[in-house]
XYZ file of C-alpha atoms in Angstrom:
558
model
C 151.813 46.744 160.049
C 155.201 45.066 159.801
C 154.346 42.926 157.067
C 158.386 41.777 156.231
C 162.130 41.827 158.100
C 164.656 41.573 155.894
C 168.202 41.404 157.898
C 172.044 40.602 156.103
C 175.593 40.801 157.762
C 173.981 41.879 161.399
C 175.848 40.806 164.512
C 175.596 36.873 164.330
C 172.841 37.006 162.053
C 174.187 36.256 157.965
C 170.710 35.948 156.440
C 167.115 36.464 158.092
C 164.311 36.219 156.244
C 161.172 36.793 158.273
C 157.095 37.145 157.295
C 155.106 38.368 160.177
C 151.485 38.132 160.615
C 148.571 40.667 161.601
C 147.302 40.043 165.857
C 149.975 39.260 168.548
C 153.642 37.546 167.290
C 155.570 35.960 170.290
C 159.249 35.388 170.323
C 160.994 33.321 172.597
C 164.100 32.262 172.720
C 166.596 30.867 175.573
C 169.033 33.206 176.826
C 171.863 34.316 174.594
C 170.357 33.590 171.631
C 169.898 36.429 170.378
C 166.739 37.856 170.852
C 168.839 41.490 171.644
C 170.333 41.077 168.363
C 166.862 40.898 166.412
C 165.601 43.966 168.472
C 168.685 45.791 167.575
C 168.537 45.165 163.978
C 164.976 46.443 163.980
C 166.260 49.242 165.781
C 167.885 50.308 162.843
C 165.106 50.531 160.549
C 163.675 52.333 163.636
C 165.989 55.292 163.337
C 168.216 54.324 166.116
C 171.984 54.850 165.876
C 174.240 52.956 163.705
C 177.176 51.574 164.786
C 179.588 49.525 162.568
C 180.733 47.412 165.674
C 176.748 45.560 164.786
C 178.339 44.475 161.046
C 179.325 40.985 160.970
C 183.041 40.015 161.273
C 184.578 40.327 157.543
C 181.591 41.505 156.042
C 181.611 45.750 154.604
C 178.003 46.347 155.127
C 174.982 45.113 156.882
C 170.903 46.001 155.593
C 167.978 45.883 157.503
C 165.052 46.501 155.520
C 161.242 46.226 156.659
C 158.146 45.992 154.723
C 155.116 47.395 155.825
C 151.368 47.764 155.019
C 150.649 50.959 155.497
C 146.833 51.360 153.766
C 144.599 52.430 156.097
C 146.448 54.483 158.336
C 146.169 57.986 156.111
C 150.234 59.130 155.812
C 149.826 60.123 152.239
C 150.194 63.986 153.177
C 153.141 62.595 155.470
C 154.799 61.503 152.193
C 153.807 64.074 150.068
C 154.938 67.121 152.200
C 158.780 64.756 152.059
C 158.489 64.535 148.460
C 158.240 60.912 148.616
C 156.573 57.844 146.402
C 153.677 57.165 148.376
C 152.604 53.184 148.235
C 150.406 51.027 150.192
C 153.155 48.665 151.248
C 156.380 50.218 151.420
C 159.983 49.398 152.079
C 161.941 51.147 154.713
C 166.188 50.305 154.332
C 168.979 51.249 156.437
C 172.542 49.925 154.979
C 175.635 50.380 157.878
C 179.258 50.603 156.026
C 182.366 49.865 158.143
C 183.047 53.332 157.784
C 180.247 53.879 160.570
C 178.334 55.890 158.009
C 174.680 54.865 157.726
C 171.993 55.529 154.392
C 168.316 54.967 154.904
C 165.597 55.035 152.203
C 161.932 54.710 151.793
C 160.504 53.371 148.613
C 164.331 53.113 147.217
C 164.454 56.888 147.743
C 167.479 57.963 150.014
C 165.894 60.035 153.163
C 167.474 62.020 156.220
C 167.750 59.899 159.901
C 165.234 63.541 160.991
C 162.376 62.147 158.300
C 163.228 58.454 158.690
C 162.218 58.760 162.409
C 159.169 60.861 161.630
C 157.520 58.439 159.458
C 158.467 54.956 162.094
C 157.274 56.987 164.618
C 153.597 56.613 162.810
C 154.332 52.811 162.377
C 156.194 51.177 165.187
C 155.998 51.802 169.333
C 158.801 49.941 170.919
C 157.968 49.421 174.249
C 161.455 47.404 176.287
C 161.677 47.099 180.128
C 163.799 49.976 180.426
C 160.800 52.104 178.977
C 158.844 52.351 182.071
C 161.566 55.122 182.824
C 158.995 56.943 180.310
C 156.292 57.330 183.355
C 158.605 59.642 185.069
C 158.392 61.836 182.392
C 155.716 64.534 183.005
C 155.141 65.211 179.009
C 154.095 60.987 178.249
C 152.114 60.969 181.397
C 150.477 64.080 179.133
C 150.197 62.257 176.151
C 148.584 59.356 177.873
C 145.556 61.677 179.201
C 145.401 63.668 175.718
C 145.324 60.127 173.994
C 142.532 58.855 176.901
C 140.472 62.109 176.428
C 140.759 61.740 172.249
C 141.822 65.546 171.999
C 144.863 65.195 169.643
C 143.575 66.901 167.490
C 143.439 69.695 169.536
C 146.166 69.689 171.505
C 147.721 69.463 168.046
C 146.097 72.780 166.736
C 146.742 74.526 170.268
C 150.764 73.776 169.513
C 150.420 75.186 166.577
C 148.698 78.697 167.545
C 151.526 78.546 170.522
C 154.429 78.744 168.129
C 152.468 80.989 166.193
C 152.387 83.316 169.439
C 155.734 82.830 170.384
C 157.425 83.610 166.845
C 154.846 86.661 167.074
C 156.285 87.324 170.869
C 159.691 87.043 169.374
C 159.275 89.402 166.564
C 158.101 91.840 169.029
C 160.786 91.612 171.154
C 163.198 91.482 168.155
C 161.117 94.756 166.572
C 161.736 96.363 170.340
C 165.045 96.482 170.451
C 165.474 97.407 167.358
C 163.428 100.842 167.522
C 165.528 101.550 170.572
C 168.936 101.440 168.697
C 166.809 103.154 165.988
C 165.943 105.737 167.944
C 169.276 106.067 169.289
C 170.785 106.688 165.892
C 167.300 108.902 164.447
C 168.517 112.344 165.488
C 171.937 111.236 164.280
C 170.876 110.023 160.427
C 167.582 113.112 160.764
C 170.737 115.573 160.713
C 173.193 114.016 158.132
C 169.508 113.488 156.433
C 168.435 116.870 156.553
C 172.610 118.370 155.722
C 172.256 116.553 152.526
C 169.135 117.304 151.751
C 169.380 121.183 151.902
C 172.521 121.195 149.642
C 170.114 120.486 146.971
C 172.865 118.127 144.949
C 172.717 117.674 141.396
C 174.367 114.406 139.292
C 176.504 116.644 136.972
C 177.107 119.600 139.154
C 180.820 118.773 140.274
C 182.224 118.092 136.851
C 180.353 121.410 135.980
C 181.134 123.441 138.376
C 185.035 122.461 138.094
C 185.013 123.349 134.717
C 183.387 126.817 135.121
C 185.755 127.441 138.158
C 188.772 126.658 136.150
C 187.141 129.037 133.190
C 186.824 131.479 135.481
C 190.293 131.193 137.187
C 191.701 131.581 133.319
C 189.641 134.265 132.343
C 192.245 136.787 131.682
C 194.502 134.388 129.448
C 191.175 132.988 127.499
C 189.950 136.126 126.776
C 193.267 137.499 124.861
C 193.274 133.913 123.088
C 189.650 134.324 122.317
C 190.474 138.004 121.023
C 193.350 137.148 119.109
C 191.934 134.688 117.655
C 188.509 136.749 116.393
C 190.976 139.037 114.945
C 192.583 136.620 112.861
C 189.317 135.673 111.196
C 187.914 139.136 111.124
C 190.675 141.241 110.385
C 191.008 145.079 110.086
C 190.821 146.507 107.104
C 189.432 143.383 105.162
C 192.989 141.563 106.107
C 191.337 138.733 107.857
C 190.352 135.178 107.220
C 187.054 136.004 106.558
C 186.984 139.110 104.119
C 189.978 137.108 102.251
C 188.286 134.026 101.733
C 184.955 136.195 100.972
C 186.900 138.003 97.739
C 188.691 134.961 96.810
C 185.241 133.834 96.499
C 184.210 136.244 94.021
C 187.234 136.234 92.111
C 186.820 132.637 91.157
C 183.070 133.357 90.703
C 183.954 135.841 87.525
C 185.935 132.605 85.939
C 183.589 130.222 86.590
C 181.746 130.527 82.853
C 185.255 129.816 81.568
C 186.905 126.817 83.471
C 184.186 124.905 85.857
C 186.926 124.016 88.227
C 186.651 127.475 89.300
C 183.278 126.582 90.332
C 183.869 124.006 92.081
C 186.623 125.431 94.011
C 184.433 128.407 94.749
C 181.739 125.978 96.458
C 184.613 124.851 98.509
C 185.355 127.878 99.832
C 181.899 128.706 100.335
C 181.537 125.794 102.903
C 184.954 127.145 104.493
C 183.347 130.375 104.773
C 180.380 128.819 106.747
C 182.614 126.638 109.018
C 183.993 129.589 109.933
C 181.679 132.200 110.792
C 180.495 129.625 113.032
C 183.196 129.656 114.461
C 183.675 133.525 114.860
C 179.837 133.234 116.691
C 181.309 130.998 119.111
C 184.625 132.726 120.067
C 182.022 136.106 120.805
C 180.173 133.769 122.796
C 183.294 132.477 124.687
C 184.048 136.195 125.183
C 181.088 137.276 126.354
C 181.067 134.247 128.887
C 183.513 135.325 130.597
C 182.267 138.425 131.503
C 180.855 137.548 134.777
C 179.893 138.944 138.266
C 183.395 139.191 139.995
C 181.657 137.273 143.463
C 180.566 134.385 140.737
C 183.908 132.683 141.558
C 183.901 133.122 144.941
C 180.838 131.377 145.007
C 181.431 128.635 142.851
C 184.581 128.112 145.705
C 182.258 127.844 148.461
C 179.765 125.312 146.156
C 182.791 122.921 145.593
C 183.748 123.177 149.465
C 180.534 122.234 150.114
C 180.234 119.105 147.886
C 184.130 117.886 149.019
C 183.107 118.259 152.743
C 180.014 116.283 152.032
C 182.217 113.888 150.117
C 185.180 113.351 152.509
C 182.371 113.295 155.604
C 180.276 110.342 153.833
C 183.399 108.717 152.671
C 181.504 109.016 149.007
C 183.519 109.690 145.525
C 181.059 111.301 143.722
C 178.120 113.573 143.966
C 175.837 110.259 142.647
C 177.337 108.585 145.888
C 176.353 111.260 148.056
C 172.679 111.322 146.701
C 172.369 107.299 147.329
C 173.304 108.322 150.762
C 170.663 110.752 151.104
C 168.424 108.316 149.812
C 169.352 105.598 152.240
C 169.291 107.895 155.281
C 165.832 109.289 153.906
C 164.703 105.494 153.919
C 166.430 105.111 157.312
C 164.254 107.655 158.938
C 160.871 105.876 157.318
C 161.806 103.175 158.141
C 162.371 104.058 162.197
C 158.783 105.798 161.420
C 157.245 103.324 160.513
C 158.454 101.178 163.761
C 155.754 101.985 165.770
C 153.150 100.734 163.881
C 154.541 97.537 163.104
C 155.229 97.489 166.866
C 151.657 98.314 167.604
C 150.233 95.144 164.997
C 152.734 93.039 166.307
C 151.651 93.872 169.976
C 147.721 93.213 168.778
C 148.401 89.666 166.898
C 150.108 88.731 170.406
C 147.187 90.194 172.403
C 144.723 88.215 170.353
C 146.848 84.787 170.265
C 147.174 84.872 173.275
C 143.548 85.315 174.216
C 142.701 82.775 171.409
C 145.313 80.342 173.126
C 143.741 80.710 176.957
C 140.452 79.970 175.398
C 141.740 76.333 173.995
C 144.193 75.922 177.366
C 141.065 76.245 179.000
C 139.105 73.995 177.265
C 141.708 71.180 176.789
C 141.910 71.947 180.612
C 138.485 70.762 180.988
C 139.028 68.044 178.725
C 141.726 66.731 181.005
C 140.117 66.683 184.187
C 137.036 65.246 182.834
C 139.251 62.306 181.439
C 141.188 62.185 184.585
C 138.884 60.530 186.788
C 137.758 57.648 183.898
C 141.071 56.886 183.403
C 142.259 56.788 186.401
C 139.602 54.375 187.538
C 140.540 52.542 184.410
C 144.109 52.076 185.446
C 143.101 50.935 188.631
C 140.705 48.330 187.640
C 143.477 46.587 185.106
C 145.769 46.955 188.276
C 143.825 44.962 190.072
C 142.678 42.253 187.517
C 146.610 41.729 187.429
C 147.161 40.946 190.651
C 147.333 44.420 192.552
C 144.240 44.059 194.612
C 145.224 47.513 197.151
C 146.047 49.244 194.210
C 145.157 53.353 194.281
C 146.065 55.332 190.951
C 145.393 58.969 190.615
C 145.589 61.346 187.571
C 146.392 65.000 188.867
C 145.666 67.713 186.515
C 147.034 70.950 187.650
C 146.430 74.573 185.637
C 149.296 76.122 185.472
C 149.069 80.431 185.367
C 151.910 80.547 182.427
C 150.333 79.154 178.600
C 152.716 75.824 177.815
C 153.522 74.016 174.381
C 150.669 71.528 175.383
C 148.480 74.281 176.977
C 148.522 75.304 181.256
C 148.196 71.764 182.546
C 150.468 69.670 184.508
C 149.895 66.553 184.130
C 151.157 63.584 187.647
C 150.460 59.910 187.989
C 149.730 58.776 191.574
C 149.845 55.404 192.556
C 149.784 53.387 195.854
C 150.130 49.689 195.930
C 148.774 49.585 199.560
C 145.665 50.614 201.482
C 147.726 52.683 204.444
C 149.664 54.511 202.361
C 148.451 57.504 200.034
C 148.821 58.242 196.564
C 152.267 59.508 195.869
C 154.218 60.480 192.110
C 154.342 57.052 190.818
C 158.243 56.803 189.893
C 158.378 57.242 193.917
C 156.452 53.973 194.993
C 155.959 51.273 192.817
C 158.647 48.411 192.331
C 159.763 46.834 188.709
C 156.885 44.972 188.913
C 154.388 47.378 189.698
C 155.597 49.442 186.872
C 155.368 47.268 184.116
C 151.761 46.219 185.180
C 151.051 50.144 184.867
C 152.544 50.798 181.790
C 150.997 48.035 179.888
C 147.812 48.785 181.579
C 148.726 52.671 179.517
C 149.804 50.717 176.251
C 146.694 48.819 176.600
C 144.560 51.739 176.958
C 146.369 54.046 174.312
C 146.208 51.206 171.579
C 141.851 51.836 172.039
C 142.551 55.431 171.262
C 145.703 55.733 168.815
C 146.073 54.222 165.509
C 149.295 52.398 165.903
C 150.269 49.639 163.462
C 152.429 47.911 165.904
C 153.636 47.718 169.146
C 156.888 45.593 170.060
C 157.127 44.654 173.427
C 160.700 43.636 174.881
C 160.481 41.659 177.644
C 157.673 44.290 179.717
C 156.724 41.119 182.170
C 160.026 41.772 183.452
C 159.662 41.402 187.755
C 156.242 38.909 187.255
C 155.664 35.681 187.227
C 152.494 33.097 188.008
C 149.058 34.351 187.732
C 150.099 37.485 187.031
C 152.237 36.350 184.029
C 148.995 34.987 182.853
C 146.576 38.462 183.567
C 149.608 40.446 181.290
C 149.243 37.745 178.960
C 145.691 38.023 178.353
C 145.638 41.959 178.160
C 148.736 41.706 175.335
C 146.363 39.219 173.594
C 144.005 41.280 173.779
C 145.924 44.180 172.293
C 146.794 41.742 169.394
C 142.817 42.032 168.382
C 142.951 45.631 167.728
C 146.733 45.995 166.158
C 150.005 44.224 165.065
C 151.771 43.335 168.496
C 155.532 41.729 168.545
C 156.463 40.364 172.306
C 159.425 39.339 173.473
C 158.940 37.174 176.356
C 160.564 34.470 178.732
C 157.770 33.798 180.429
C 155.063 30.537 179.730
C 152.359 32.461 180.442
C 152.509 35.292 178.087
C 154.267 32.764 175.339
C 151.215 30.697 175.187
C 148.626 33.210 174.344
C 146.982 32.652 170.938
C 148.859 33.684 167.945
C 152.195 32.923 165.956
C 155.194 32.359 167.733
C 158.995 32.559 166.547
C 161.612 30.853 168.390
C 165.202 32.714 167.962
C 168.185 30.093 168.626
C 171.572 29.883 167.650
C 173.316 27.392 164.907
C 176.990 26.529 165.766
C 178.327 25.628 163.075
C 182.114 24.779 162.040
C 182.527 28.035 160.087
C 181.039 30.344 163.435
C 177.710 30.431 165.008
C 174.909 32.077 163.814
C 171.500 33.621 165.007
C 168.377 32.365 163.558
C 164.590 32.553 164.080
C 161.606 30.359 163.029
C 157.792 30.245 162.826
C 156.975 27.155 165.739
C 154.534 24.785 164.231
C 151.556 23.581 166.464
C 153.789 20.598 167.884
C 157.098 22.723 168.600
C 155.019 25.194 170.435
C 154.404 22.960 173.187
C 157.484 22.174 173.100
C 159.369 25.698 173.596
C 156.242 26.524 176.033
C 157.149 22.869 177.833
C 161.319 24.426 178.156
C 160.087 28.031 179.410
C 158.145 26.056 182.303
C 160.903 23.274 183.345
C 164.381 24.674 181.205
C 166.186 22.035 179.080
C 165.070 19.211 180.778
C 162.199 19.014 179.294
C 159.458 15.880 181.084
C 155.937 14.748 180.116
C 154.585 16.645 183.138
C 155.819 19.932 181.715
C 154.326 19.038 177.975
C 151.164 18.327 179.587
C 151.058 21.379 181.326
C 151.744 23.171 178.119
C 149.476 21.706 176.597
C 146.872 22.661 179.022
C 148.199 26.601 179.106
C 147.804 26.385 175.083
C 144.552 24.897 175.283
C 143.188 27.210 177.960
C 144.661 30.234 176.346
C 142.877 28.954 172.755
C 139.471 28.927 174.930
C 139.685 31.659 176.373
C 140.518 33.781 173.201
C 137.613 31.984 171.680
């Protein structure tokens, strides 16, 4: 329930400060004065679009802010799931700059226009005159039956198993194209695959096998530097490295008792000697290394072919490059593998959705056109009580062969406002009139079955007047029982029915003129009722017979 409206810097509005109460709040106002203005501001708050045009002249910024009591209608998972402060009462603000840029927050945190909307939606039902444009619209008339038939719930789970079934549908579809490009490209990637594969690559080999090609291609020349070099340490005839160092050695062994640098020097040598028959090991190893089968370089040529063909084909600069490749083609293949029996899982979750889904379309088809025929008769009785005594109205419920968001049904309003002519699509044959008297008859009738906080009526008695005025009057009071209603009205009738009632005027003043809006005491209530019935002229007669519509109104609410 609006429980607070807070409005700065709006249009001709500086300061409003306004407390609203629980049941029905009337507002009246003569022409001009600015009842628009208030809706708009609340518009705001509302989600509707800012525009800076609505700030007042030399002012930077307007606010709108609204307080609401918000207890008993169960949004705290609403809240929670938007990471915000959940509170009984909370504060909704929307600030306009003259920039045209626009912030809203809840509980002083700053939210998106998306989540703003989302959480008025819960609170607030703005019903103006132009809104009866909403019973041409198949999907309302839908809502109207769902709300009649008190399947929400349902209809709500159905939606979600549809979009369940439709991402599932679109995965398939997604999946199915993509194994036919896969299998377009599978013999391709099998043989690159299978190429790689057999050439039985190793990390190291390339380096390797470069080296041992370019031993090989040397052999000649290393093997006379390996020779000569052997010879040098052997020697012939004990003139080598080797047998030299091995008597120099001994020689300083036979002095060692006498000076023990000898010694020392002799251990020296010693290690030499080690060092360097090592060495002699390796150069015979070296030799006999390159003693090899004269096809082994031929066939180390063909190897490295091999590996730079694979290289230059898979655009890869390294034999580690070229086994990631193999890798990702090998994964490639599984992957294009494994297609069909994701496709064939895929093709069973839509099977069963969609089995699960005609089960509930036909169910909340039964739903329907059980409700059809109560509310239609509904409808019609209302009609009548205001002032449509021919009145027909017909709820058509249609399955449809195709599954829809809402389930298979199409949902039509029929109405005929005389006995000689048959029902036909409502939006067809009813006048201004007729229409508002139907679609408070569906406000009516939705505010039994939906918890709504409050419902603002602009001006819905638009095209009625009299008695009629007075049957409208009685069903919005009676609406006022069960929930927070705001009406905007011009006519007597409706303004007199029992509750609080705000009179918006303007105050020209030397600095500009200004919109403002007051709570009407018992006194001024007769007389703003007494100016609705006779205008500005305002005579006895006409406070007497406002008097009389208050009092009547007061008994018959009682």
């Amino acid at each position: 329930m609006l429980t607070h409206l807070y409005i700065k810097h709006y249009a001709l509005i500086d300061t409003l400060d306004l407390e609203l109460y629980p049941g029905l709040n009337t507002i009246t106002g003569e022409t001009g004065a600015g009842k628009s203005i208030l809706l708009g501001a609340l518009g705001l708050i509302l989600g509707q679009r800012a525009d800076a045009t609505a700030i007042q002249q030399g002012e930077s910024q307007c606010v709108v802010e609204g307080h609401f009591s918000i207890g008993d209608y169960g949004l705290q998972p609403f809240f929670a799931e938007n990471d915000l402060e959940y509170a009984d009462e909370v504060v909704i603000r929307r600030v306009v700059s003259d920039n045209g840029k626009s912030r809203a927050y809840v509980n002083e945190l700053p939210v998106n226009l998306q989540t703003l909307k989302a959480l008025v939606g819960q609170l607030v039902d703005i019903h103006s005159q132009h809104a009866t444009l909403l019973l041409q619209d198949a999907q309302f008339q839908l809502r109207v039956l769902d709300a009649y038939a008190g399947i929400q719930e349902q209809v709500a789970a159905y939606s979600a198993l549809y979009r369940q079934w439709v991402s599932a549908k679109r995965q398939l579809e997604q999946l199915e194209a993509t194994m036919r490009t896969a299998q377009e490209e599978r013999d391709y990637n099998e043989f690159q695959f299978i190429e790689l594969r057999d050439a039985k690559l190793k990390g190291d080999e390339l380096e390797e096998l470069e080296t041992l090609r370019k031993r090989l291609a040397n052999a000649h020349e290393l093997g006379e530097a390996y020779t000569k070099a052997l010879s040098l340490l052997q020697g012939d005839d004990d003139n080598g490295a080797l047998p030299a160092i091995h008597s120099s050695i001994a020689s300083l062994n036979r002095i060692g008792a006498l000076d023990p640098r000898a010694s020392t020097l002799s251990e020296r040598l010693g290690s030499v000697r080690i060092e360097l028959q090592d060495i002699r090991s390796e150069l015979e190893s070296c030799l006999e290394t390159l003693e090899v089968d004269p096809g082994e370089l031929a066939r180390i040529e063909e190897r490295l072919g091999l590996i730079y063909h694979l290289r230059e084909k898979h655009h890869c600069s390294t034999v580690a490059e070229l086994l990631a490749r193999q890798d990702e083609l090998e994964a490639k293949l599984e992957l294009t593998d494994s297609y069909e029996t994701q496709r064939k899982m895929l093709d069973e979750e839509v099977e069963s959705l969609g089995q699960q889904l005609t089960l509930q379309a036909d169910t909340l088809h039964s739903r329907r056109a059980q409700a059809a025929v109560p509310l239609s008769e509904r409808v019609q009785s209302m009609l009548k009580q205001m002032g449509i005594a021919n009145a027909t109205f017909g709820v058509e419920v249609l399955a449809q062969e195709e599954l829809q968001p809402n389930g298979r049904d199409t949902v039509a309003f029929l109405y005929s406002g005389n006995i000689q002519v048959s029902p036909q699509p409502l939006a067809r044959v009813a006048s201004g009139g007729e229409l508002s008297r139907v679609m408070l008859s569906l406000k009516g009738i939705m505010a039994e079955s939906v918890a709504m906080p409050t419902i603002i009526f602009d001006e819905i008695d638009t095209g009625v007047s009299g008695n009629i005025a007075a049957l409208m009057g009685q069903l919005i009071s009676q609406m006022g029982q069960r929930m927070q209603v705001l009406n905007i009205t011009h006519l007597p009738q409706i303004a007199a029915q029992p509750g609080h009632h705000f009179q918006v005027y303007k105050n020209h003043t030397p600095t500009g003129t200004q919109t403002k809006i007051r709570l009407l005491t018992s006194e001024e209530r007769v007389g703003e009722i007494a100016k609705l019935l006779s205008g500005e002229n305002v005579t006895e007669a006409s406070l007497a017979n406002a008097r009389e519509l208050l009092g009547a109104n007061e008994t018959n609410h009682g």
